[in-house]
Coordinates of C-alpha atoms in Angstrom, one line a residue:
M1 CA 90.6 20.0 89.4
A2 CA 93.6 19.5 91.6
V3 CA 95.3 22.3 89.8
A4 CA 92.6 24.7 90.6
A5 CA 92.3 23.8 94.3
A6 CA 96.0 23.8 95.0
G7 CA 96.6 27.0 93.0
A8 CA 94.0 28.9 94.9
A9 CA 95.7 27.9 98.2
G10 CA 99.2 29.1 97.0
P11 CA 99.6 32.1 99.2
V12 CA 98.4 30.1 102.2
F13 CA 100.8 27.3 101.3
W14 CA 103.8 29.6 101.4
R15 CA 102.8 31.2 104.7
R16 CA 102.4 27.8 106.3
L17 CA 105.8 26.7 105.0
L18 CA 107.4 29.8 106.5
G19 CA 105.6 29.1 109.8
L20 CA 107.1 25.6 110.0
L21 CA 110.7 27.0 109.9
P22 CA 111.3 29.1 113.1
G23 CA 114.6 27.5 113.7
R24 CA 115.9 27.7 110.1
P25 CA 116.1 31.4 109.2
G26 CA 118.2 30.7 106.1
L27 CA 115.7 28.4 104.5
A28 CA 112.8 30.6 105.6
A29 CA 114.4 33.5 103.9
L30 CA 114.9 31.4 100.8
L31 CA 111.2 30.5 100.7
G32 CA 110.3 34.0 101.4
R33 CA 112.3 35.2 98.4
L34 CA 110.6 32.6 96.3
S35 CA 107.2 33.7 97.5
D36 CA 108.1 37.3 96.6
R37 CA 109.3 36.2 93.2
L38 CA 106.0 34.4 92.5
G39 CA 104.1 37.6 93.6
R40 CA 106.3 39.7 91.3
N41 CA 105.6 37.3 88.4
R42 CA 101.9 37.7 88.9
D43 CA 102.2 41.5 88.9
R44 CA 104.4 41.4 85.8
R45 CA 102.2 39.1 83.8
R46 CA 99.8 41.7 82.6
R47 CA 102.6 44.1 81.6
R48 CA 104.7 41.7 79.7
S49 CA 102.2 39.9 77.5
P50 CA 102.6 42.0 74.3
W51 CA 106.4 41.6 74.5
L52 CA 106.2 37.8 74.3
L53 CA 106.1 38.2 70.5
L54 CA 109.7 39.4 70.7
A55 CA 110.9 36.4 72.8
P56 CA 112.5 34.6 69.8
L57 CA 114.4 37.7 68.9
L58 CA 115.8 38.1 72.3
S59 CA 117.0 34.5 72.6
P60 CA 120.4 33.2 71.6
A61 CA 121.0 33.0 67.9
V62 CA 121.5 29.5 66.4
P63 CA 125.2 28.7 66.4
Q64 CA 126.4 28.9 62.8
V65 CA 127.6 25.7 61.1
T66 CA 131.2 25.8 60.0
S67 CA 130.4 24.6 56.5
P68 CA 127.3 24.4 54.3
P69 CA 125.1 21.2 54.5
C70 CA 126.8 18.4 52.6
C71 CA 124.8 16.3 50.1
L72 CA 127.1 13.3 50.6
C73 CA 126.5 12.8 54.4
P74 CA 123.3 11.8 56.1
E75 CA 123.1 14.8 58.4
G76 CA 123.1 17.2 55.4
V77 CA 119.3 16.6 55.3
H78 CA 118.5 17.5 58.9
R79 CA 118.5 20.8 60.7
F80 CA 120.3 19.9 63.9
Q81 CA 123.8 19.7 62.5
W82 CA 124.8 23.1 64.2
I83 CA 124.9 21.2 67.5
R84 CA 128.2 19.6 66.5
N85 CA 129.9 22.9 66.9
L86 CA 129.2 22.6 70.6
V87 CA 129.5 18.9 71.4
P88 CA 130.6 15.7 69.6
E89 CA 128.3 14.2 67.1
F90 CA 127.9 10.4 67.1
G91 CA 126.3 8.6 64.2
V92 CA 124.8 5.2 65.0
S93 CA 122.3 2.8 63.4
S94 CA 118.8 2.7 64.9
S95 CA 119.2 -1.0 65.1
H96 CA 121.6 -0.3 68.1
V97 CA 119.1 1.9 69.9
R98 CA 116.5 0.5 72.2
V99 CA 114.0 2.4 74.4
L100 CA 113.2 0.5 77.6
A101 CA 109.7 0.6 78.9
S102 CA 109.8 -0.1 82.6
P103 CA 111.9 0.2 85.8
A104 CA 112.0 -3.6 86.1
E105 CA 113.4 -3.8 82.5
F106 CA 116.0 -1.2 83.4
F107 CA 117.1 -3.0 86.6
E108 CA 117.3 -6.5 84.9
L109 CA 119.3 -5.1 82.0
M110 CA 121.8 -3.4 84.3
K111 CA 122.4 -6.7 86.2
G112 CA 122.7 -8.6 83.0
Q113 CA 125.2 -6.1 81.5
I114 CA 127.3 -6.1 84.7
R115 CA 127.5 -9.9 84.7
V116 CA 129.0 -10.0 81.1
A117 CA 131.2 -6.9 81.4
K118 CA 134.9 -7.7 80.7
R119 CA 136.6 -4.3 80.5
R120 CA 134.7 -1.6 82.2
V121 CA 131.7 -0.7 84.3
V122 CA 131.0 3.1 84.7
M123 CA 128.0 4.2 86.7
A124 CA 127.1 7.9 87.3
S125 CA 124.1 8.7 89.5
L126 CA 122.9 11.1 92.1
Y127 CA 123.1 8.4 94.7
L128 CA 122.9 4.6 95.5
G129 CA 120.1 3.5 97.7
T130 CA 120.5 1.2 100.7
G131 CA 117.8 -1.4 100.3
P132 CA 117.8 -5.0 99.2
L133 CA 117.6 -4.3 95.5
E134 CA 120.5 -1.9 95.7
Q135 CA 122.5 -4.5 97.6
E136 CA 121.7 -7.0 94.8
L137 CA 123.3 -4.6 92.4
V138 CA 126.4 -4.3 94.6
D139 CA 126.5 -8.1 94.9
C140 CA 126.4 -8.4 91.2
L141 CA 129.4 -6.0 90.9
E142 CA 131.3 -8.0 93.5
S143 CA 130.6 -11.3 91.7
T144 CA 131.8 -9.9 88.4
L145 CA 134.9 -8.5 89.9
E146 CA 135.6 -11.8 91.7
K147 CA 135.3 -13.7 88.4
S148 CA 137.7 -11.3 86.9
L149 CA 140.3 -12.2 89.5
Q150 CA 139.8 -15.9 88.9
A151 CA 140.4 -15.6 85.1
K152 CA 143.4 -17.3 83.6
F153 CA 144.8 -14.0 82.4
P154 CA 145.1 -10.7 84.4
S155 CA 141.8 -8.9 84.1
D156 CA 141.5 -5.4 82.8
L157 CA 138.0 -4.9 84.4
K158 CA 137.6 -1.5 86.1
V159 CA 134.6 -0.2 88.0
S160 CA 134.2 3.5 88.3
I161 CA 131.2 5.0 90.2
L162 CA 130.4 8.7 90.4
L163 CA 127.9 10.0 93.0
D164 CA 127.0 13.2 94.7
F165 CA 128.8 13.8 98.0
T166 CA 125.9 15.3 100.0
R167 CA 123.2 12.9 98.8
G168 CA 125.5 9.9 98.9
S169 CA 126.6 10.7 102.5
R170 CA 123.1 11.3 104.0
G171 CA 122.4 9.2 107.0
R172 CA 124.4 6.6 108.9
K173 CA 123.8 3.9 106.3
N174 CA 124.3 5.5 102.9
S175 CA 125.8 5.2 99.4
R176 CA 129.3 5.3 100.8
T177 CA 128.8 2.5 103.3
M178 CA 127.1 0.4 100.6
L179 CA 130.2 0.6 98.4
L180 CA 132.9 0.4 101.0
P181 CA 133.2 -3.5 100.8
L182 CA 133.9 -3.2 97.1
L183 CA 136.7 -0.6 97.7
Q184 CA 138.2 -2.6 100.5
R185 CA 138.2 -5.9 98.6
F186 CA 139.1 -4.6 95.1
P187 CA 141.1 -1.5 95.7
E188 CA 143.0 -1.7 92.4
Q189 CA 139.9 -2.1 90.3
V190 CA 137.2 0.1 91.9
R191 CA 137.0 3.9 92.1
V192 CA 134.3 5.8 93.9
S193 CA 134.1 9.5 93.3
L194 CA 131.9 11.9 95.3
F195 CA 131.2 15.3 93.6
H196 CA 131.0 18.2 96.0
T197 CA 129.6 21.5 94.8
P198 CA 132.0 24.4 95.2
H199 CA 129.2 26.6 96.4
L200 CA 128.7 24.6 99.6
R201 CA 131.6 25.8 101.8
G202 CA 132.5 27.7 104.9
L203 CA 129.7 28.6 107.4
L204 CA 127.1 27.6 104.9
R205 CA 128.4 24.0 104.9
L206 CA 128.5 23.9 108.7
L207 CA 125.1 25.4 109.3
I208 CA 122.9 23.8 106.7
P209 CA 121.6 20.4 107.8
E210 CA 121.4 17.2 105.8
R211 CA 118.8 17.1 103.0
F212 CA 118.7 20.9 102.9
N213 CA 122.3 21.1 101.9
E214 CA 121.4 19.3 98.7
T215 CA 119.6 22.3 97.5
I216 CA 122.9 24.2 97.0
G217 CA 124.1 22.0 94.2
L218 CA 124.3 18.4 93.0
Q219 CA 126.0 15.9 90.7
H220 CA 123.1 14.8 88.5
I221 CA 124.6 12.8 85.6
K222 CA 122.8 9.5 85.0
V223 CA 124.7 7.2 82.7
Y224 CA 125.3 3.4 83.1
L225 CA 128.0 1.9 80.9
F226 CA 129.2 -1.6 80.4
D227 CA 132.1 -2.2 78.0
N228 CA 130.8 -0.6 74.8
S229 CA 127.1 -0.4 75.7
V230 CA 125.5 2.6 77.4
I231 CA 122.2 3.3 79.2
L232 CA 121.3 6.9 79.2
S233 CA 118.5 7.7 81.8
G234 CA 117.1 10.0 84.4
A235 CA 116.9 7.2 86.9
N236 CA 118.9 6.9 90.1
L237 CA 120.3 3.7 91.6
S238 CA 117.4 3.3 94.1
D239 CA 114.7 0.7 94.7
S240 CA 111.8 2.8 93.5
Y241 CA 113.6 3.4 90.2
F242 CA 113.8 -0.3 89.8
T243 CA 110.2 -1.1 90.7
N244 CA 107.5 1.6 90.4
R245 CA 109.0 5.0 89.4
Q246 CA 108.5 5.7 85.7
D247 CA 111.5 7.2 84.0
R248 CA 113.2 7.2 80.6
Y249 CA 115.9 4.8 79.6
V250 CA 117.7 4.5 76.2
F251 CA 120.0 1.6 75.6
L252 CA 122.8 2.1 73.1
Q253 CA 124.2 -1.3 72.3
D254 CA 127.7 -1.8 71.0
C255 CA 128.4 1.9 70.5
A256 CA 132.2 2.1 71.3
E257 CA 132.7 5.8 70.5
I258 CA 129.8 6.9 72.7
A259 CA 131.0 4.6 75.5
D260 CA 134.5 6.0 75.2
F261 CA 133.1 9.6 75.5
F262 CA 131.1 8.9 78.6
T263 CA 133.9 7.0 80.2
E264 CA 136.1 10.1 79.7
L265 CA 133.4 12.5 80.9
V266 CA 132.7 10.5 84.1
D267 CA 136.5 10.2 84.7
A268 CA 136.8 14.0 84.2
V269 CA 134.1 14.8 86.7
G270 CA 135.5 12.1 89.0
D271 CA 138.9 13.7 88.9
V272 CA 137.6 17.0 90.2
S273 CA 135.6 15.2 92.9
L274 CA 136.5 13.7 96.3
Q275 CA 137.8 10.1 96.2
L276 CA 136.3 7.7 98.7
Q277 CA 138.9 5.7 100.6
G278 CA 138.5 2.2 102.2
D279 CA 138.2 3.7 105.7
D280 CA 135.3 6.0 104.6
T281 CA 137.4 9.1 104.4
V282 CA 137.7 11.2 101.2
Q283 CA 140.7 12.7 99.5
V284 CA 141.4 14.9 96.5
L285 CA 143.6 13.7 93.7
D286 CA 147.3 14.9 93.8
G287 CA 147.5 18.4 92.3
M288 CA 143.7 19.0 92.3
V289 CA 142.1 22.0 94.0
H290 CA 139.9 21.1 96.9
P291 CA 136.2 21.8 96.0
Y292 CA 135.2 23.5 99.3
K293 CA 138.5 24.1 101.1
G294 CA 140.4 25.5 98.1
D295 CA 139.9 28.7 96.2
R296 CA 136.5 28.5 94.5
A297 CA 137.5 30.4 91.3
E298 CA 140.6 28.3 90.9
Y299 CA 138.7 25.1 91.4
C300 CA 136.0 26.0 88.9
K301 CA 138.6 27.1 86.3
A302 CA 140.4 23.7 86.7
A303 CA 137.1 21.8 86.5
N304 CA 136.0 23.7 83.5
K305 CA 139.3 22.9 81.7
R306 CA 139.1 19.2 82.6
V307 CA 135.5 18.7 81.3
M308 CA 135.9 20.9 78.3
D309 CA 139.1 19.1 77.2
V310 CA 137.0 15.9 77.1
I311 CA 134.2 17.5 75.1
N312 CA 136.5 19.3 72.6
S313 CA 138.8 16.3 72.0
A314 CA 135.8 14.1 71.4
R315 CA 134.3 16.7 69.1
T316 CA 137.6 16.9 67.1
R317 CA 137.8 13.1 66.9
Q318 CA 134.2 12.8 65.6
Q319 CA 134.7 15.6 63.1
M320 CA 137.8 13.7 61.7
L321 CA 135.9 10.5 61.6
H322 CA 133.0 12.3 59.8
A323 CA 135.4 13.7 57.2
Q324 CA 137.1 10.2 56.7
T325 CA 133.6 8.5 56.4
F326 CA 131.8 10.9 54.1
H327 CA 134.4 13.3 52.5
S328 CA 137.4 11.1 51.7
N329 CA 138.4 10.7 48.1
S330 CA 138.5 6.9 48.7
L331 CA 135.0 6.4 49.9
L332 CA 134.0 2.7 50.2
T333 CA 130.7 1.4 49.2
Q334 CA 128.8 -0.5 51.9
E335 CA 129.7 -3.8 50.0
D336 CA 133.4 -2.9 50.0
A337 CA 133.2 -2.0 53.7
A338 CA 131.5 -5.3 54.5
A339 CA 134.2 -7.2 52.4
A340 CA 136.9 -5.4 54.5
G341 CA 135.3 -6.6 57.7
D342 CA 133.4 -3.6 58.7
R343 CA 129.8 -5.0 59.1
R344 CA 128.4 -2.1 61.1
P345 CA 125.2 -0.8 59.5
A346 CA 125.2 2.7 58.1
P347 CA 124.3 5.4 60.6
D348 CA 120.7 6.8 60.5
T349 CA 120.6 8.2 64.1
W350 CA 122.6 11.1 65.4
I351 CA 123.4 11.6 69.1
Y352 CA 124.5 14.8 70.7
P353 CA 125.3 14.6 74.4
L354 CA 124.5 17.9 76.0
I355 CA 126.4 19.0 79.2
Q356 CA 125.3 21.5 81.8
M357 CA 127.6 22.4 84.7
K358 CA 126.8 26.0 85.5
P359 CA 129.2 26.4 88.4
F360 CA 132.0 25.7 85.8
E361 CA 130.5 28.1 83.2
I362 CA 129.4 25.1 81.0
Q363 CA 125.9 25.8 79.8
I364 CA 125.7 23.8 76.6
D365 CA 122.3 22.2 77.4
E366 CA 120.8 25.6 78.2
I367 CA 122.1 27.0 74.9
V368 CA 120.8 24.2 72.8
T369 CA 117.4 24.0 74.5
E370 CA 116.8 27.7 74.1
T371 CA 117.8 27.5 70.5
L372 CA 115.5 24.6 69.8
L373 CA 112.6 26.4 71.4
T374 CA 113.4 29.6 69.6
E375 CA 113.5 27.7 66.2
A376 CA 110.2 26.0 66.8
E377 CA 108.0 27.4 64.1
C378 CA 104.3 27.3 63.2
G379 CA 103.6 23.7 62.3
A380 CA 106.2 22.3 64.7
K381 CA 105.2 20.1 67.6
V382 CA 107.3 20.2 70.8
Y383 CA 106.9 17.5 73.5
L384 CA 108.2 18.3 77.0
T385 CA 108.1 16.0 79.9
T386 CA 109.3 16.6 83.5
G387 CA 108.7 15.2 87.0
Y388 CA 109.0 18.7 88.4
F389 CA 107.3 21.6 86.6
N390 CA 109.4 24.7 87.1
L391 CA 110.2 26.4 83.8
T392 CA 112.8 29.1 83.9
Q393 CA 111.6 32.6 82.9
A394 CA 113.5 32.3 79.6
Y395 CA 111.9 29.0 78.7
M396 CA 108.4 30.2 79.7
D397 CA 108.7 33.3 77.5
L398 CA 109.8 31.1 74.6
V399 CA 107.0 28.7 75.0
L400 CA 104.5 31.6 75.1
G401 CA 106.2 33.6 72.5
T402 CA 106.7 31.1 69.7
R403 CA 104.1 29.5 67.3
A404 CA 104.8 25.8 67.7
E405 CA 102.3 23.5 69.4
Y406 CA 103.4 22.3 72.9
Q407 CA 102.3 19.2 74.7
I408 CA 103.8 19.2 78.3
L409 CA 103.6 16.1 80.4
L410 CA 104.3 16.4 84.1
A411 CA 103.7 14.5 87.4
S412 CA 100.4 14.9 89.1
P413 CA 100.7 15.8 92.8
E414 CA 100.0 12.1 93.8
V415 CA 102.9 10.7 91.7
N416 CA 105.4 13.3 92.8
G417 CA 108.1 11.6 94.8
F418 CA 107.6 14.0 97.7
F419 CA 103.9 13.3 98.0
G420 CA 103.0 12.3 101.6
A421 CA 106.5 13.2 102.9
K422 CA 106.8 14.6 106.4
G423 CA 107.6 18.2 107.2
V424 CA 108.5 20.7 104.6
A425 CA 109.1 18.1 101.9
G426 CA 105.5 17.1 101.9
A427 CA 104.5 20.6 100.7
I428 CA 106.7 20.4 97.6
P429 CA 104.0 18.8 95.3
A430 CA 101.6 21.6 96.1
A431 CA 104.4 24.2 95.3
Y432 CA 104.8 22.6 91.9
V433 CA 101.1 22.6 91.3
H434 CA 101.0 26.3 92.3
I435 CA 103.7 27.1 89.6
E436 CA 101.8 24.9 87.1
R437 CA 98.6 26.7 87.6
Q438 CA 100.2 30.1 87.5
F439 CA 101.7 29.2 84.1
Y440 CA 98.5 27.8 82.8
S441 CA 96.6 30.9 83.8
E442 CA 99.0 32.9 81.7
V443 CA 98.5 30.5 78.8
C444 CA 94.7 31.1 79.1
S445 CA 95.0 34.8 79.5
L446 CA 96.9 34.9 76.1
G447 CA 94.3 32.6 74.5
Q448 CA 96.9 29.9 73.8
Q449 CA 95.3 26.9 75.5
E450 CA 94.8 25.2 72.1
R451 CA 98.5 25.6 71.3
V452 CA 100.0 24.9 74.7
Q453 CA 98.5 21.8 76.5
L454 CA 99.4 20.4 79.9
Q455 CA 98.8 16.8 80.9
E456 CA 99.4 15.1 84.3
Y457 CA 100.8 11.6 84.6
W458 CA 98.9 9.5 87.1
R459 CA 99.2 5.7 87.9
R460 CA 98.1 4.1 91.1
G461 CA 101.0 3.2 93.3
W462 CA 103.6 4.8 90.9
T463 CA 105.7 7.9 90.8
F464 CA 106.9 9.8 87.8
H465 CA 110.5 11.1 87.1
A466 CA 110.8 11.2 83.3
K467 CA 112.4 14.3 81.7
G468 CA 113.0 15.1 78.1
Q469 CA 112.3 17.1 75.0
F470 CA 111.2 16.0 71.5
T471 CA 110.6 18.3 68.6
G472 CA 109.0 17.0 65.5
T473 CA 107.1 17.7 62.2
W474 CA 109.6 20.6 61.4
R475 CA 109.1 22.6 58.2
P476 CA 112.3 23.0 56.3
R477 CA 113.5 26.7 56.1
L478 CA 116.2 27.9 53.9
R479 CA 118.8 30.4 55.2
S480 CA 120.5 32.9 52.9

C-alpha cells in the first residue's frame, strides 16, 4: 500500500526536492539529473524487455579456475572455488562461526572482546557516534590500554581505528573529539586513520557543506577485530546500531589467518588515509601522496598498489597453505594432526573477503556479485537484503533476465534511518520507495512476480540496515 502511494507521488516528490534547494544549485542539478534518469528508465522499459533474455550473455564471464576441481580437498565439491583467483580463500570450521541476532548482543560482545584483548584491537567503521554508549566503548578501550601499561611485562597491545574523514569530522563534537583522549594518553599504542576520498577536492571540497559532502565518497568497511577473533558486520559504531537498528553480524572466533588479513587490509587503507594527531590536526604518512591536495591519479595508483599487495600476498599465502594441507605427499590424518598438537577441527566453511574500492579501480565485489547473479539458474534461490533499495542497472537486468527465484528484503519507509528527518534527508525514504515501485512495476510487466518477490521489514521503534546476499539450492552443472 505504501509502495503504491509513494510511487504515484514520485514526480511530485522530485519537484518538491528541487524547490527546497534554491541556494544549493549543485545538489539541485544532481537531483535533477537523477529525476531525468528515472524518466529515461521509464521510457526505456518498454523497449528493453525482450533483451533481458540476453542479460547473462552480456555479463562478465565466470573467472576460470587455475586447476580442475580436486577430489582430495573439501572445496572440490562446491562451485565457488573460482573466487580464490580474485581474493584469498579461508577455510574454517563452522564451530568457529557464530551469527549474532541483535544489536545488544553485538555491543556486549564487542565490549567483552576489548576487555580480554592482549595484542590488537582493530576497528573499521564509517564513524563513531558521540553518545553515552559510544563513550562506554571508548572507556572500555581506555581501561584495556591502561591495564596493558600496568602489566609486569611490556605490552604489545595496539589499537587501530579507521573511520571516514568527512563523516567522522561532522559537527563540533564528532568521532575525532571522542578519540582524542586515547591518542593523547596512549600515543605509542593508538592509531586513528581518517580516509578522505580523492574525489572531494578543490572548489568542490570548499563549496559543498557538511553532510552533503559525504555523497561524494566514503570509507565504508565495517570490521571489528580483537586478537584472532573478528566481527564482520554492516553496523557502524553508533548508539542506534547498539540498541534498535537491525543489522547483520558474523563472529569468527579464533581465526588467526582471517584476523591477520583484515589487520593488514585496515592498515593498508589506513596508510593511504589522513592520520589524526593529538591536537586534532591530520597528517599524511611520510612518502604518501595527499588524498585531496596531491595528484589524484598518482594517489589512486599508490592506493591501488597498497591494497592489492595485501590481497595478492594473502591469496598466495592461502594457496600455499591449501597445497600443503590437501596436496602434500605427507598428508596427516586428523588423528596424526591431533597427536602433533593441532587440535583445530577440519574446515567445512569457506570465506572469501570481497573488496570494492572503485576510485582505486578495485571492483572485486562487483565482479563476484554480477557473476553469482549471472550463474543463478532455474532452480536456484537468491536472497538479497538491503536497507536502501537502489539496484544498479546491471544488477536489475540480471535479476530480470535470469531464471532463479529471488526474495528481496528491504526496509519499509518507516524503518529507514532517514524517516522523519528534517529537510531534504526526510524525503529519502520516499525516493527509495519510488525506485522500489518502479522496479516492481517492471517485474509485473514481465509477468515475473512469482519469481521475484519483494518484502519490507517493519518493526515498531526499530530501523533496518542489514545488507547481504545468499544463494542456495544450486543445481550442479558440468563444464567441458
